[in-house]
Amino acid sequence: MLGERGLRRGGGLTGALSTTARAAIELLGGPRAELIRECEADPCTRLYVDASHRRTRRWCDMRGCGNRAKAAAFRARAGA
């Protein structure tokens, strides 16, 4: 059932773990496995699928990790 914040399913913890495990197996064993990357932001350790056009994505999320990294680079260049 699609809820306001995403997909909702019944079944409790066992069902959730089963769904997560099945999705992980499909991803890791499928054709998109070679697109899995680790975020370059320190100390982030999140994994993501790089579906960008040139496969050059560096951060798990541009609003969080990417923004912090770019802001830090700007401050370093500006001498702040």
XYZ file of N, CA and C in Angstrom:
240
model
N 0.844 -1.176 0.000
C 0.000 0.000 0.000
C 0.887 1.237 0.000
N 0.658 2.148 -0.909
C 1.456 3.350 -1.023
C 0.885 4.410 -0.098
N 1.698 4.808 0.884
C 1.268 5.813 1.846
C 1.830 7.175 1.519
N 1.583 8.115 2.399
C 2.038 9.487 2.205
C 3.552 9.587 2.123
N 4.278 8.757 2.867
C 5.740 8.828 2.897
C 6.400 7.638 2.225
N 5.691 6.918 1.383
C 6.302 5.799 0.680
C 5.469 4.542 0.769
N 6.097 3.423 0.547
C 5.425 2.139 0.527
C 5.240 1.625 1.946
N 4.058 1.130 2.247
C 3.786 0.546 3.566
C 3.395 -0.910 3.385
N 3.950 -1.742 4.237
C 3.629 -3.164 4.190
C 3.365 -3.662 5.594
N 2.586 -4.707 5.676
C 2.339 -5.360 6.952
C 3.327 -6.492 7.158
N 3.279 -7.133 8.304
C 4.117 -8.297 8.517
C 5.172 -8.125 9.586
N 5.320 -6.958 10.117
C 6.250 -6.754 11.215
C 7.706 -6.793 10.796
N 8.564 -7.001 11.783
C 10.001 -6.973 11.577
C 10.480 -8.069 10.624
N 9.966 -9.255 10.763
C 10.382 -10.369 9.909
C 10.077 -10.067 8.442
N 8.915 -9.521 8.177
C 8.547 -9.167 6.812
C 9.434 -8.068 6.261
N 9.743 -7.072 7.087
C 10.606 -5.971 6.653
C 12.013 -6.477 6.344
N 12.554 -7.324 7.211
C 13.891 -7.874 6.980
C 13.917 -8.755 5.739
N 12.859 -9.505 5.525
C 12.774 -10.358 4.351
C 12.747 -9.525 3.068
N 11.960 -8.468 3.066
C 11.878 -7.586 1.899
C 13.215 -6.910 1.639
N 13.872 -6.449 2.698
C 15.175 -5.795 2.566
C 16.222 -6.768 2.037
N 16.241 -7.967 2.572
C 17.212 -8.977 2.122
C 16.989 -9.341 0.660
N 15.732 -9.487 0.267
C 15.422 -9.831 -1.118
C 15.870 -8.715 -2.062
N 15.632 -7.460 -1.677
C 16.052 -6.329 -2.513
C 17.576 -6.257 -2.612
N 18.273 -6.524 -1.503
C 19.741 -6.498 -1.515
C 20.304 -7.596 -2.415
N 19.730 -8.762 -2.357
C 20.182 -9.874 -3.203
C 19.978 -9.529 -4.678
N 18.824 -8.943 -4.995
C 18.553 -8.563 -6.387
C 19.535 -7.493 -6.862
N 19.833 -6.520 -5.999
C 20.757 -5.449 -6.381
C 22.180 -5.981 -6.533
N 22.675 -6.699 -5.523
C 24.056 -7.171 -5.543
C 24.314 -8.235 -6.606
N 23.280 -8.963 -6.981
C 23.443 -10.012 -7.982
C 22.989 -9.598 -9.366
N 22.536 -8.372 -9.493
C 21.984 -7.923 -10.766
C 22.953 -7.068 -11.563
N 22.484 -6.563 -12.694
C 23.327 -5.791 -13.600
C 23.744 -4.420 -13.050
N 23.044 -3.912 -12.034
C 23.393 -2.603 -11.483
C 24.426 -2.699 -10.358
N 24.874 -3.890 -10.033
C 25.844 -4.067 -8.944
C 27.130 -3.289 -9.192
N 27.531 -3.174 -10.449
C 28.765 -2.442 -10.763
C 28.614 -0.932 -10.570
N 27.393 -0.475 -10.359
C 27.143 0.953 -10.149
C 27.098 1.343 -8.675
N 27.296 0.385 -7.786
C 27.267 0.675 -6.354
C 28.554 1.391 -5.968
N 28.402 2.516 -5.291
C 29.547 3.329 -4.861
C 29.409 3.655 -3.382
N 30.527 4.049 -2.775
C 30.508 4.527 -1.391
C 30.698 6.038 -1.415
N 29.939 6.730 -0.602
C 30.003 8.185 -0.531
C 31.423 8.624 -0.175
N 31.921 9.659 -0.870
C 33.277 10.166 -0.627
C 33.356 11.131 0.555
N 32.217 11.550 1.085
C 32.222 12.503 2.191
C 32.692 11.815 3.471
N 33.522 12.515 4.204
C 34.017 11.993 5.472
C 33.120 12.518 6.571
N 32.561 11.768 7.440
C 32.728 10.350 7.758
C 31.612 9.462 7.208
N 30.862 9.914 6.210
C 29.737 9.148 5.666
C 30.211 7.801 5.105
N 29.447 6.774 5.358
C 29.775 5.440 4.844
C 28.616 4.854 4.035
N 27.687 5.703 3.622
C 26.528 5.212 2.877
C 26.923 4.726 1.488
N 26.185 3.743 1.019
C 26.335 3.234 -0.335
C 25.178 3.772 -1.167
N 25.408 3.934 -2.455
C 24.355 4.390 -3.359
C 24.606 3.798 -4.732
N 23.593 3.835 -5.559
C 23.708 3.385 -6.943
C 23.934 4.626 -7.798
N 25.064 4.677 -8.480
C 25.400 5.825 -9.324
C 24.717 5.663 -10.672
N 23.553 6.272 -10.798
C 22.792 6.207 -12.038
C 22.966 7.496 -12.843
N 23.994 8.282 -12.514
C 24.228 9.522 -13.246
C 24.653 9.215 -14.680
N 24.497 10.187 -15.553
C 24.775 10.004 -16.988
C 26.207 9.526 -17.246
N 27.174 10.151 -16.611
C 28.586 9.796 -16.851
C 29.179 8.871 -15.789
N 28.358 8.471 -14.830
C 28.810 7.601 -13.731
C 29.935 8.261 -12.923
N 29.789 9.554 -12.642
C 30.821 10.298 -11.920
C 30.313 10.875 -10.603
N 29.172 10.419 -10.140
C 28.616 10.915 -8.875
C 29.574 10.592 -7.738
N 29.726 11.511 -6.777
C 30.696 11.331 -5.697
C 30.064 11.195 -4.323
N 28.829 11.695 -4.171
C 28.215 11.716 -2.838
C 26.866 11.013 -2.860
N 26.488 10.483 -1.695
C 25.222 9.767 -1.591
C 24.035 10.705 -1.759
N 24.212 11.965 -1.354
C 23.121 12.932 -1.406
C 23.693 14.325 -1.608
N 23.277 15.002 -2.638
C 23.807 16.335 -2.920
C 23.360 17.354 -1.881
N 22.167 17.188 -1.324
C 21.668 18.143 -0.337
C 22.434 18.064 0.977
N 22.992 16.938 1.300
C 23.713 16.769 2.558
C 25.212 16.706 2.344
N 25.702 15.528 2.044
C 27.142 15.292 1.896
C 27.771 16.132 0.790
N 27.130 16.200 -0.366
C 27.681 16.965 -1.481
C 27.742 18.449 -1.167
N 26.696 18.972 -0.556
C 26.666 20.384 -0.209
C 27.763 20.726 0.807
N 27.928 19.890 1.813
C 28.980 20.138 2.820
C 30.371 20.104 2.180
N 30.604 19.140 1.297
C 31.914 19.028 0.646
C 32.185 20.232 -0.258
N 31.193 20.650 -1.011
C 31.385 21.805 -1.897
C 31.559 23.092 -1.095
N 30.817 23.248 -0.005
C 30.960 24.438 0.833
C 32.351 24.490 1.469
N 32.855 23.338 1.918
C 34.192 23.279 2.520
C 35.260 23.614 1.480
N 35.102 23.131 0.264
C 36.065 23.435 -0.802
C 36.043 24.930 -1.132
N 34.855 25.519 -1.141
C 34.726 26.946 -1.407
C 35.427 27.757 -0.312
N 35.174 27.383 0.950
C 35.814 28.096 2.056
C 37.325 27.973 1.987
N 37.834 26.800 1.598
C 39.282 26.599 1.484
C 39.863 27.479 0.372
N 39.150 27.565 -0.762
C 39.623 28.415 -1.862
C 39.567 29.902 -1.485
N 38.555 30.282 -0.716
C 38.350 31.676 -0.354
C 39.269 32.101 0.802
N 39.922 31.129 1.420
C 40.833 31.413 2.521
C 40.144 31.675 3.843
N 38.920 31.218 3.941
C 38.145 31.436 5.182
C 38.445 30.393 6.220
